[in-house]
mmCIF file of C-alpha atoms and ligand atoms in Angstrom:
data_model
loop_
_atom_site.group_PDB
_atom_site.id
_atom_site.type_symbol
_atom_site.label_atom_id
_atom_site.label_comp_id
_atom_site.label_asym_id
_atom_site.label_seq_id
_atom_site.Cartn_x
_atom_site.Cartn_y
_atom_site.Cartn_z
ATOM 1 C CA MET A 1408 136.741 117.315 87.675
ATOM 2 C CA SER A 1409 134.734 116.544 90.811
ATOM 3 C CA LEU A 1410 132.010 113.974 91.417
ATOM 4 C CA ARG A 1411 128.538 115.029 90.423
ATOM 5 C CA SER A 1412 125.853 113.443 92.548
ATOM 6 C CA ALA A 1413 122.124 113.685 93.362
ATOM 7 C CA ARG A 1414 119.509 111.577 95.135
ATOM 8 C CA ALA A 1415 115.817 111.233 94.292
ATOM 9 C CA ILE A 1416 112.726 109.438 95.536
ATOM 10 C CA ALA A 1417 109.819 108.182 93.420
ATOM 11 C CA HIS A 1418 106.746 106.068 94.019
ATOM 12 C CA PRO A 1419 105.447 103.224 91.893
ATOM 13 C CA ASN A 1420 101.962 103.639 90.458
ATOM 14 C CA ILE A 1421 98.948 101.424 89.865
ATOM 15 C CA ALA A 1422 97.325 101.794 86.462
ATOM 16 C CA PHE A 1423 93.526 102.115 86.323
ATOM 17 C CA ILE A 1424 93.554 102.176 82.512
ATOM 18 C CA LYS A 1425 96.524 100.051 81.460
ATOM 19 C CA TYR A 1426 99.390 100.445 79.021
ATOM 20 C CA TRP A 1427 99.991 97.246 77.013
ATOM 21 C CA GLY A 1428 101.743 97.203 73.632
ATOM 22 C CA ASN A 1429 103.896 99.807 71.891
ATOM 23 C CA ARG A 1430 103.586 101.526 68.526
ATOM 24 C CA ASP A 1431 107.331 102.113 68.771
ATOM 25 C CA ALA A 1432 109.127 99.756 71.154
ATOM 26 C CA ALA A 1433 112.505 101.544 71.019
ATOM 27 C CA LEU A 1434 110.966 104.880 72.050
ATOM 28 C CA ARG A 1435 108.266 103.259 74.204
ATOM 29 C CA LEU A 1436 105.458 105.067 72.415
ATOM 30 C CA PRO A 1437 102.396 103.185 73.682
ATOM 31 C CA SER A 1438 99.503 101.807 71.656
ATOM 32 C CA ASN A 1439 97.058 103.579 73.991
ATOM 33 C CA GLY A 1440 96.954 106.246 76.700
ATOM 34 C CA SER A 1441 96.774 105.239 80.366
ATOM 35 C CA ILE A 1442 95.732 106.564 83.782
ATOM 36 C CA SER A 1443 97.244 105.717 87.156
ATOM 37 C CA MET A 1444 97.566 106.683 90.794
ATOM 38 C CA ASN A 1445 100.920 107.009 92.556
ATOM 39 C CA LEU A 1446 101.434 104.787 95.602
ATOM 40 C CA GLU A 1447 102.602 106.775 98.592
ATOM 41 C CA GLY A 1448 103.308 103.797 100.830
ATOM 42 C CA LEU A 1449 105.979 102.377 98.511
ATOM 43 C CA ALA A 1450 109.106 104.146 97.289
ATOM 44 C CA THR A 1451 112.427 103.808 95.475
ATOM 45 C CA ARG A 1452 115.339 105.994 96.590
ATOM 46 C CA THR A 1453 118.187 106.335 94.124
ATOM 47 C CA ARG A 1454 121.537 108.067 94.238
ATOM 48 C CA VAL A 1455 123.420 108.694 90.994
ATOM 49 C CA THR A 1456 127.075 109.752 91.046
ATOM 50 C CA PHE A 1457 128.921 110.569 87.844
ATOM 51 C CA ASP A 1458 132.557 109.769 88.485
ATOM 52 C CA PRO A 1459 135.379 110.869 86.143
ATOM 53 C CA SER A 1460 137.569 108.003 87.406
ATOM 54 C CA SER A 1461 134.979 105.284 86.597
ATOM 55 C CA GLU A 1462 135.309 103.219 83.446
ATOM 56 C CA SER A 1463 131.899 101.577 83.520
ATOM 57 C CA ASP A 1464 128.454 102.121 85.014
ATOM 58 C CA GLU A 1465 127.718 100.346 88.277
ATOM 59 C CA LEU A 1466 124.359 99.493 89.817
ATOM 60 C CA LEU A 1467 123.741 98.449 93.409
ATOM 61 C CA LEU A 1468 120.142 97.294 93.930
ATOM 62 C CA ASN A 1469 118.952 96.848 97.511
ATOM 63 C CA GLY A 1470 122.539 96.510 98.691
ATOM 64 C CA LYS A 1471 123.635 93.953 96.071
ATOM 65 C CA PRO A 1472 125.309 94.338 92.663
ATOM 66 C CA ALA A 1473 122.540 94.135 90.059
ATOM 67 C CA ASN A 1474 122.437 91.293 87.540
ATOM 68 C CA LYS A 1475 123.668 91.816 83.982
ATOM 69 C CA SER A 1476 120.298 92.567 82.413
ATOM 70 C CA ALA A 1477 119.301 95.147 85.053
ATOM 71 C CA LEU A 1478 122.701 96.829 84.720
ATOM 72 C CA SER A 1479 122.520 96.979 80.938
ATOM 73 C CA ARG A 1480 118.972 98.402 81.064
ATOM 74 C CA ALA A 1481 120.148 101.123 83.473
ATOM 75 C CA SER A 1482 123.244 101.759 81.369
ATOM 76 C CA ASP A 1483 121.188 102.098 78.160
ATOM 77 C CA PHE A 1484 119.053 104.635 79.974
ATOM 78 C CA LEU A 1485 122.108 106.545 81.224
ATOM 79 C CA ASP A 1486 123.339 106.639 77.601
ATOM 80 C CA ILE A 1487 120.213 108.650 76.727
ATOM 81 C CA VAL A 1488 120.967 111.069 79.587
ATOM 82 C CA ARG A 1489 124.660 111.310 78.578
ATOM 83 C CA ASN A 1490 123.607 112.030 75.016
ATOM 84 C CA LEU A 1491 121.294 114.838 76.138
ATOM 85 C CA ALA A 1492 124.044 116.340 78.312
ATOM 86 C CA SER A 1493 126.820 115.714 75.751
ATOM 87 C CA ILE A 1494 129.056 113.986 78.286
ATOM 88 C CA GLN A 1495 130.679 110.574 78.544
ATOM 89 C CA LEU A 1496 131.104 110.151 82.304
ATOM 90 C CA ARG A 1497 130.170 106.749 83.766
ATOM 91 C CA ALA A 1498 127.927 106.608 86.807
ATOM 92 C CA SER A 1499 127.490 104.650 89.978
ATOM 93 C CA VAL A 1500 123.816 104.109 90.846
ATOM 94 C CA VAL A 1501 122.683 103.006 94.301
ATOM 95 C CA SER A 1502 118.982 102.211 94.436
ATOM 96 C CA GLU A 1503 116.798 100.941 97.253
ATOM 97 C CA ASN A 1504 113.149 99.908 97.387
ATOM 98 C CA ASP A 1505 111.344 100.114 100.704
ATOM 99 C CA PHE A 1506 108.920 97.400 99.607
ATOM 100 C CA PRO A 1507 109.702 93.682 99.640
ATOM 101 C CA THR A 1508 111.614 92.522 96.563
ATOM 102 C CA GLY A 1509 110.416 89.319 94.976
ATOM 103 C CA ALA A 1510 106.844 90.047 96.092
ATOM 104 C CA GLY A 1511 105.909 90.636 92.474
ATOM 105 C CA ILE A 1512 105.428 94.371 92.898
ATOM 106 C CA ALA A 1513 106.785 95.986 89.758
ATOM 107 C CA SER A 1514 109.505 98.462 90.596
ATOM 108 C CA SER A 1515 110.468 99.641 87.105
ATOM 109 C CA ALA A 1516 108.141 102.673 87.307
ATOM 110 C CA SER A 1517 109.617 104.028 90.546
ATOM 111 C CA ALA A 1518 113.115 102.881 89.523
ATOM 112 C CA PHE A 1519 113.255 104.757 86.223
ATOM 113 C CA SER A 1520 111.463 107.864 87.441
ATOM 114 C CA ALA A 1521 113.917 108.164 90.367
ATOM 115 C CA LEU A 1522 116.833 107.445 88.008
ATOM 116 C CA ALA A 1523 115.659 110.063 85.495
ATOM 117 C CA LEU A 1524 115.393 112.725 88.179
ATOM 118 C CA ALA A 1525 118.614 111.880 90.050
ATOM 119 C CA SER A 1526 120.786 111.506 86.931
ATOM 120 C CA THR A 1527 119.679 114.773 85.307
ATOM 121 C CA ALA A 1528 119.934 116.668 88.624
ATOM 122 C CA ALA A 1529 123.439 115.272 89.190
ATOM 123 C CA LEU A 1530 124.459 116.797 85.869
ATOM 124 C CA GLY A 1531 122.758 120.108 86.655
ATOM 125 C CA MET A 1532 120.315 119.758 83.729
ATOM 126 C CA LYS A 1533 117.232 121.947 83.886
ATOM 127 C CA MET A 1534 114.243 119.763 83.074
ATOM 128 C CA SER A 1535 110.535 120.590 83.096
ATOM 129 C CA GLU A 1536 108.150 117.986 84.535
ATOM 130 C CA ALA A 1537 107.031 117.041 81.010
ATOM 131 C CA GLU A 1538 110.646 116.600 79.874
ATOM 132 C CA LEU A 1539 111.409 114.412 82.867
ATOM 133 C CA SER A 1540 108.305 112.333 82.236
ATOM 134 C CA ARG A 1541 109.331 111.863 78.578
ATOM 135 C CA LEU A 1542 112.804 110.825 79.672
ATOM 136 C CA ALA A 1543 111.549 108.371 82.338
ATOM 137 C CA ARG A 1544 109.284 106.825 79.669
ATOM 138 C CA ARG A 1545 112.382 105.754 77.709
ATOM 139 C CA GLY A 1546 113.501 103.607 80.692
ATOM 140 C CA SER A 1547 110.103 102.060 81.407
ATOM 141 C CA GLY A 1548 106.821 103.238 79.916
ATOM 142 C CA SER A 1549 104.885 103.273 83.185
ATOM 143 C CA ALA A 1550 107.708 105.318 84.818
ATOM 144 C CA CYS A 1551 106.527 108.442 82.991
ATOM 145 C CA ARG A 1552 103.382 108.359 85.177
ATOM 146 C CA SER A 1553 105.444 108.362 88.407
ATOM 147 C CA ILE A 1554 107.019 111.765 87.688
ATOM 148 C CA PRO A 1555 103.932 113.988 88.287
ATOM 149 C CA GLU A 1556 101.856 113.845 91.490
ATOM 150 C CA GLY A 1557 98.692 112.035 92.435
ATOM 151 C CA PHE A 1558 96.395 110.876 89.649
ATOM 152 C CA THR A 1559 98.151 111.075 86.304
ATOM 153 C CA GLU A 1560 97.334 110.496 82.657
ATOM 154 C CA TRP A 1561 99.882 109.474 80.033
ATOM 155 C CA ALA A 1562 98.720 110.755 76.656
ATOM 156 C CA ALA A 1563 99.898 108.189 74.102
ATOM 157 C CA GLY A 1564 101.048 110.987 71.776
ATOM 158 C CA LEU A 1565 102.320 110.653 68.237
ATOM 159 C CA SER A 1566 106.043 111.111 68.814
ATOM 160 C CA ASP A 1567 108.714 111.255 71.501
ATOM 161 C CA LEU A 1568 107.845 114.925 72.020
ATOM 162 C CA ASP A 1569 104.187 114.550 72.971
ATOM 163 C CA SER A 1570 104.180 111.219 74.812
ATOM 164 C CA PHE A 1571 104.347 112.025 78.542
ATOM 165 C CA ALA A 1572 102.207 112.068 81.672
ATOM 166 C CA CYS A 1573 100.527 114.973 83.476
ATOM 167 C CA SER A 1574 98.766 115.108 86.818
ATOM 168 C CA PHE A 1575 95.026 115.831 86.638
ATOM 169 C CA ALA A 1576 94.290 115.578 90.382
ATOM 170 C CA ALA A 1577 96.521 116.076 93.440
ATOM 171 C CA PRO A 1578 97.015 113.260 96.002
ATOM 172 C CA SER A 1579 94.655 114.970 98.469
ATOM 173 C CA TYR A 1580 91.890 115.365 95.855
ATOM 174 C CA TRP A 1581 90.368 111.972 96.622
ATOM 175 C CA GLN A 1582 91.433 109.843 99.614
ATOM 176 C CA LEU A 1583 91.730 106.474 97.920
ATOM 177 C CA ALA A 1584 93.936 103.565 98.923
ATOM 178 C CA ASP A 1585 95.395 100.518 97.241
ATOM 179 C CA CYS A 1586 95.384 97.331 99.349
ATOM 180 C CA ILE A 1587 97.797 95.031 97.542
ATOM 181 C CA ALA A 1588 97.052 91.367 98.172
ATOM 182 C CA VAL A 1589 100.458 89.741 97.711
ATOM 183 C CA VAL A 1590 99.870 86.111 96.798
ATOM 184 C CA GLN A 1591 102.081 83.069 96.495
ATOM 185 C CA THR A 1592 103.724 82.932 93.144
ATOM 186 C CA GLY A 1593 105.107 79.917 91.300
ATOM 187 C CA GLU A 1594 107.421 80.099 88.314
ATOM 188 C CA LYS A 1595 108.901 83.327 86.968
ATOM 189 C CA GLN A 1596 106.433 85.319 84.874
ATOM 190 C CA ALA A 1597 107.175 86.926 81.512
ATOM 191 C CA GLY A 1598 108.211 90.540 82.101
ATOM 192 C CA SER A 1599 106.146 93.480 80.825
ATOM 193 C CA THR A 1600 108.704 94.344 78.137
ATOM 194 C CA GLU A 1601 108.262 90.823 76.665
ATOM 195 C CA GLY A 1602 104.490 91.118 76.968
ATOM 196 C CA HIS A 1603 104.308 94.455 75.135
ATOM 197 C CA LYS A 1604 106.154 92.886 72.184
ATOM 198 C CA ILE A 1605 103.521 90.205 71.627
ATOM 199 C CA ALA A 1606 100.401 92.250 72.467
ATOM 200 C CA ASN A 1607 99.513 92.588 68.783
ATOM 201 C CA THR A 1608 99.415 88.816 68.295
ATOM 202 C CA SER A 1609 96.161 88.779 70.276
ATOM 203 C CA PRO A 1610 92.988 89.412 68.233
ATOM 204 C CA VAL A 1611 91.602 91.157 71.337
ATOM 205 C CA GLN A 1612 94.315 93.868 71.394
ATOM 206 C CA ARG A 1613 92.818 95.860 68.548
ATOM 207 C CA ALA A 1614 89.430 96.134 70.227
ATOM 208 C CA ARG A 1615 91.110 96.995 73.550
ATOM 209 C CA VAL A 1616 93.148 99.807 71.959
ATOM 210 C CA GLU A 1617 90.259 101.176 69.862
ATOM 211 C CA ASP A 1618 88.031 101.432 72.921
ATOM 212 C CA ALA A 1619 90.753 103.006 75.120
ATOM 213 C CA PRO A 1620 89.763 106.695 74.593
ATOM 214 C CA ARG A 1621 86.257 105.880 75.883
ATOM 215 C CA ARG A 1622 87.583 104.095 78.979
ATOM 216 C CA LEU A 1623 90.092 106.900 79.632
ATOM 217 C CA GLU A 1624 87.326 109.477 79.607
ATOM 218 C CA ILE A 1625 85.071 107.482 81.931
ATOM 219 C CA CYS A 1626 87.958 106.861 84.335
ATOM 220 C CA ARG A 1627 89.123 110.514 84.355
ATOM 221 C CA GLU A 1628 85.531 111.723 84.931
ATOM 222 C CA ALA A 1629 84.924 109.157 87.680
ATOM 223 C CA ILE A 1630 88.020 110.391 89.534
ATOM 224 C CA LEU A 1631 87.182 114.083 89.034
ATOM 225 C CA LYS A 1632 83.588 113.501 90.236
ATOM 226 C CA LYS A 1633 84.713 111.061 92.972
ATOM 227 C CA ASP A 1634 82.209 108.533 91.643
ATOM 228 C CA PHE A 1635 83.441 105.237 93.110
ATOM 229 C CA GLU A 1636 80.855 102.979 91.428
ATOM 230 C CA LYS A 1637 81.822 104.310 88.017
ATOM 231 C CA LEU A 1638 85.536 104.002 88.800
ATOM 232 C CA ALA A 1639 85.089 100.428 90.061
ATOM 233 C CA ASP A 1640 83.252 99.372 86.928
ATOM 234 C CA ILE A 1641 85.768 100.855 84.489
ATOM 235 C CA ILE A 1642 88.965 99.696 86.207
ATOM 236 C CA GLU A 1643 87.709 96.120 86.501
ATOM 237 C CA LEU A 1644 86.666 96.148 82.838
ATOM 238 C CA ASP A 1645 90.059 97.520 81.812
ATOM 239 C CA SER A 1646 91.971 94.965 83.894
ATOM 240 C CA ASN A 1647 89.918 92.097 82.436
ATOM 241 C CA LEU A 1648 90.518 93.415 78.915
ATOM 242 C CA LEU A 1649 94.280 93.492 79.580
ATOM 243 C CA HIS A 1650 94.247 89.898 80.821
ATOM 244 C CA ALA A 1651 92.060 88.820 77.900
ATOM 245 C CA VAL A 1652 94.826 90.119 75.601
ATOM 246 C CA MET A 1653 97.527 88.394 77.640
ATOM 247 C CA MET A 1654 95.675 85.060 77.662
ATOM 248 C CA THR A 1655 95.085 85.155 73.897
ATOM 249 C CA SER A 1656 98.503 86.337 72.692
ATOM 250 C CA ASP A 1657 101.145 84.087 71.162
ATOM 251 C CA PRO A 1658 102.656 82.703 73.340
ATOM 252 C CA ARG A 1659 99.785 82.788 75.853
ATOM 253 C CA LEU A 1660 100.508 84.600 79.113
ATOM 254 C CA TYR A 1661 98.699 83.436 82.254
ATOM 255 C CA TYR A 1662 99.581 85.667 85.173
ATOM 256 C CA TRP A 1663 96.833 84.616 87.577
ATOM 257 C CA GLN A 1664 97.095 81.998 90.306
ATOM 258 C CA GLY A 1665 93.980 80.281 91.707
ATOM 259 C CA VAL A 1666 93.928 82.728 94.619
ATOM 260 C CA THR A 1667 93.931 85.671 92.185
ATOM 261 C CA LEU A 1668 90.455 84.675 90.954
ATOM 262 C CA GLU A 1669 89.388 83.973 94.527
ATOM 263 C CA VAL A 1670 90.258 87.573 95.482
ATOM 264 C CA MET A 1671 88.524 88.975 92.367
ATOM 265 C CA ARG A 1672 85.318 87.123 93.300
ATOM 266 C CA SER A 1673 85.523 88.239 96.919
ATOM 267 C CA VAL A 1674 85.968 91.883 95.900
ATOM 268 C CA GLN A 1675 82.887 91.601 93.689
ATOM 269 C CA SER A 1676 80.795 90.207 96.528
ATOM 270 C CA TRP A 1677 82.070 92.792 99.047
ATOM 271 C CA ARG A 1678 81.060 95.533 96.639
ATOM 272 C CA GLN A 1679 77.625 93.978 96.164
ATOM 273 C CA SER A 1680 77.249 94.009 99.948
ATOM 274 C CA GLY A 1681 77.936 97.768 99.987
ATOM 275 C CA ILE A 1682 81.705 98.083 100.611
ATOM 276 C CA PRO A 1683 83.209 100.354 97.913
ATOM 277 C CA CYS A 1684 86.168 98.386 96.506
ATOM 278 C CA ALA A 1685 87.390 97.245 93.099
ATOM 279 C CA PHE A 1686 90.205 95.063 91.778
ATOM 280 C CA THR A 1687 92.895 95.639 89.193
ATOM 281 C CA ILE A 1688 95.750 93.294 88.234
ATOM 282 C CA ASP A 1689 99.028 93.999 86.426
ATOM 283 C CA ALA A 1690 101.475 91.535 84.857
ATOM 284 C CA GLY A 1691 101.543 89.259 87.899
ATOM 285 C CA PRO A 1692 99.257 87.334 90.272
ATOM 286 C CA ASN A 1693 98.890 90.031 92.969
ATOM 287 C CA VAL A 1694 95.557 91.810 93.238
ATOM 288 C CA HIS A 1695 95.388 95.559 93.828
ATOM 289 C CA VAL A 1696 92.167 96.354 95.671
ATOM 290 C CA ILE A 1697 91.279 100.013 95.284
ATOM 291 C CA CYS A 1698 89.052 101.430 98.011
ATOM 292 C CA LEU A 1699 88.229 104.570 99.993
ATOM 293 C CA ALA A 1700 91.160 105.195 102.354
ATOM 294 C CA ASP A 1701 88.836 104.992 105.391
ATOM 295 C CA GLU A 1702 87.930 101.438 104.448
ATOM 296 C CA SER A 1703 91.492 100.205 103.869
ATOM 297 C CA GLU A 1704 91.919 98.545 107.299
ATOM 298 C CA ARG A 1705 88.656 96.652 106.906
ATOM 299 C CA ILE A 1706 89.518 95.539 103.347
ATOM 300 C CA SER A 1707 93.019 94.539 104.404
ATOM 301 C CA ASN A 1708 91.621 92.342 107.206
ATOM 302 C CA LEU A 1709 89.155 90.718 104.819
ATOM 303 C CA LEU A 1710 91.943 90.042 102.306
ATOM 304 C CA GLN A 1711 94.221 88.527 104.934
ATOM 305 C CA ASP A 1712 91.541 85.933 105.733
ATOM 306 C CA ILE A 1713 91.670 84.526 102.195
ATOM 307 C CA PRO A 1714 93.911 81.414 102.091
ATOM 308 C CA GLY A 1715 96.864 81.995 99.742
ATOM 309 C CA VAL A 1716 97.101 85.727 100.431
ATOM 310 C CA ASN A 1717 100.554 86.160 101.992
ATOM 311 C CA THR A 1718 100.540 89.788 103.021
ATOM 312 C CA VAL A 1719 98.594 92.952 102.318
ATOM 313 C CA LEU A 1720 100.383 96.240 101.683
ATOM 314 C CA ILE A 1721 98.311 99.397 102.075
ATOM 315 C CA SER A 1722 99.108 102.580 100.205
ATOM 316 C CA ARG A 1723 97.420 105.941 99.859
ATOM 317 C CA VAL A 1724 97.782 108.292 96.886
ATOM 318 C CA GLY A 1725 101.380 109.398 96.378
ATOM 319 C CA GLY A 1726 103.138 112.616 95.411
ATOM 320 C CA ALA A 1727 105.522 113.439 92.601
ATOM 321 C CA ALA A 1728 109.088 112.217 92.182
ATOM 322 C CA ARG A 1729 111.362 114.633 94.052
ATOM 323 C CA LEU A 1730 114.968 115.309 94.927
ATOM 324 C CA LEU A 1731 116.271 114.378 98.375
ATOM 325 C CA LEU A 1732 118.690 116.750 100.005
ATOM 326 C CA ASP A 1733 121.790 115.244 101.599
HETATM 327 C C1 DP6 B 527 100.588 95.827 83.124
HETATM 328 O O1 DP6 B 527 105.995 100.022 82.064
HETATM 329 O O2 DP6 B 527 106.548 97.796 83.125
HETATM 330 O O3 DP6 B 527 101.760 97.326 84.565
HETATM 331 O O4 DP6 B 527 107.903 99.928 79.339
HETATM 332 O O5 DP6 B 527 108.606 97.557 79.115
HETATM 333 O O6 DP6 B 527 109.075 98.790 81.261
HETATM 334 P P1 DP6 B 527 108.151 98.623 80.069
HETATM 335 O O7 DP6 B 527 106.770 98.111 80.638
HETATM 336 P P2 DP6 B 527 106.006 98.555 81.947
HETATM 337 O O8 DP6 B 527 104.533 98.018 81.608
HETATM 338 C C2 DP6 B 527 103.488 98.199 82.527
HETATM 339 C C3 DP6 B 527 102.407 97.219 82.241
HETATM 340 C C4 DP6 B 527 101.283 97.186 83.247
HETATM 341 C C5 DP6 B 527 100.231 98.261 82.936
HETATM 342 C C6 DP6 B 527 100.545 99.676 83.324
HETATM 343 O O9 DP6 B 527 101.248 99.932 84.312
HETATM 344 O O10 DP6 B 527 100.010 100.563 82.637
#
C-alpha cells in the first residue's frame, strides 16, 4: 500500500463570545455557544502522511519533535479519524505555525482544524464543512470555529451531531482587524483544557452561561449591522465575565499581568476619545484589540508605546481552513 498524504492550512480565531466549560468534556460539548472571527494574518500549515510502515504516530512541531503530551493529544485525535475511516495506519504529522511560538497565542484552534482537514483528506474521506467542524471540535473546542470562513458561530448543541460552527458573515463582510498586544509573561499559565474542567466551581459560571444566548444575539446582530459601538460593548462584557469566572474558580486562575489592565484602560480611553476599538482577552495575558481595519496601524502604534507591550501582531478577518496543493 502506498503513502497517503495531504496538507492543509487553517487560521486561529479570536472569540468575541467565549467558550468556557463543557457539559461533556470527552466530546467537548460546550456549556454555551460562542462567536469568533478567523485571523488571516496567522496560520498553521500541517501535512499528514499515513504510512503503512510506521508503527507509531509522529509529530514534528515547528521543526522539532513534539513533547509527549502534544503527541498523545494528536494521537488521540488521529484515533477518532482512524475509527471513522476503519483503518489502523499510523501517521506522521508535520505542523508549522507562522506566528511566534511561546508568545502566548493559542494555536490549538488552527492546529486541530488543519489536522482534521489534512488527515481526512489524506484518507480520501468525503466530509461536509459541518462534519469537519464537528471533528475538529473533538481535538480542541475552539478549533471547530476555524473550519468555516470569516465570522463564525458555534452552536452549543445537545449532542455530538449538532455541536459545530457555521459562518454567518464572509471575511470581506466587515473589514475588522485584531491588533494583538503581546505582553511579557511570567510563569506558565493553566491551559484551557484545565480551565474548562473547573469552570463550574465558580459561582459566576452559571450566570455567565445563562446569559450567553442574549450576548450571542447582540454580538451576531452587531456584526451583521456593522455596529461597532454595540460590538465593543458586548465583547468587553463577555471577556470580563470570562475572567470573573476564572478569578473565582477553584483553584483561582489569574491570567492578567499588570500591563494587561494597563492596555484595557488605554483601549477604554481611546474609544472615549472617538477611536473605535475594543479589547478581548483569552486564557493568557495578551490583549486582542479589535478595531476597524483602517485604524489598525494607528492602534498598533499606540499599543507599542505602552511599556510592557513586547510586540503587536495585526490580523484581518481570515478565510476557511483549506487544502494546500503540492
Ligand atoms: C478562552 O478551545 O483552547 O480561548 O477544547 O480544551 O482545547 P480545548 O479548549 P480551547 O478553549 C478556548 C478558550 C478561550 C475562549 C474561546 O476561544 O472561545
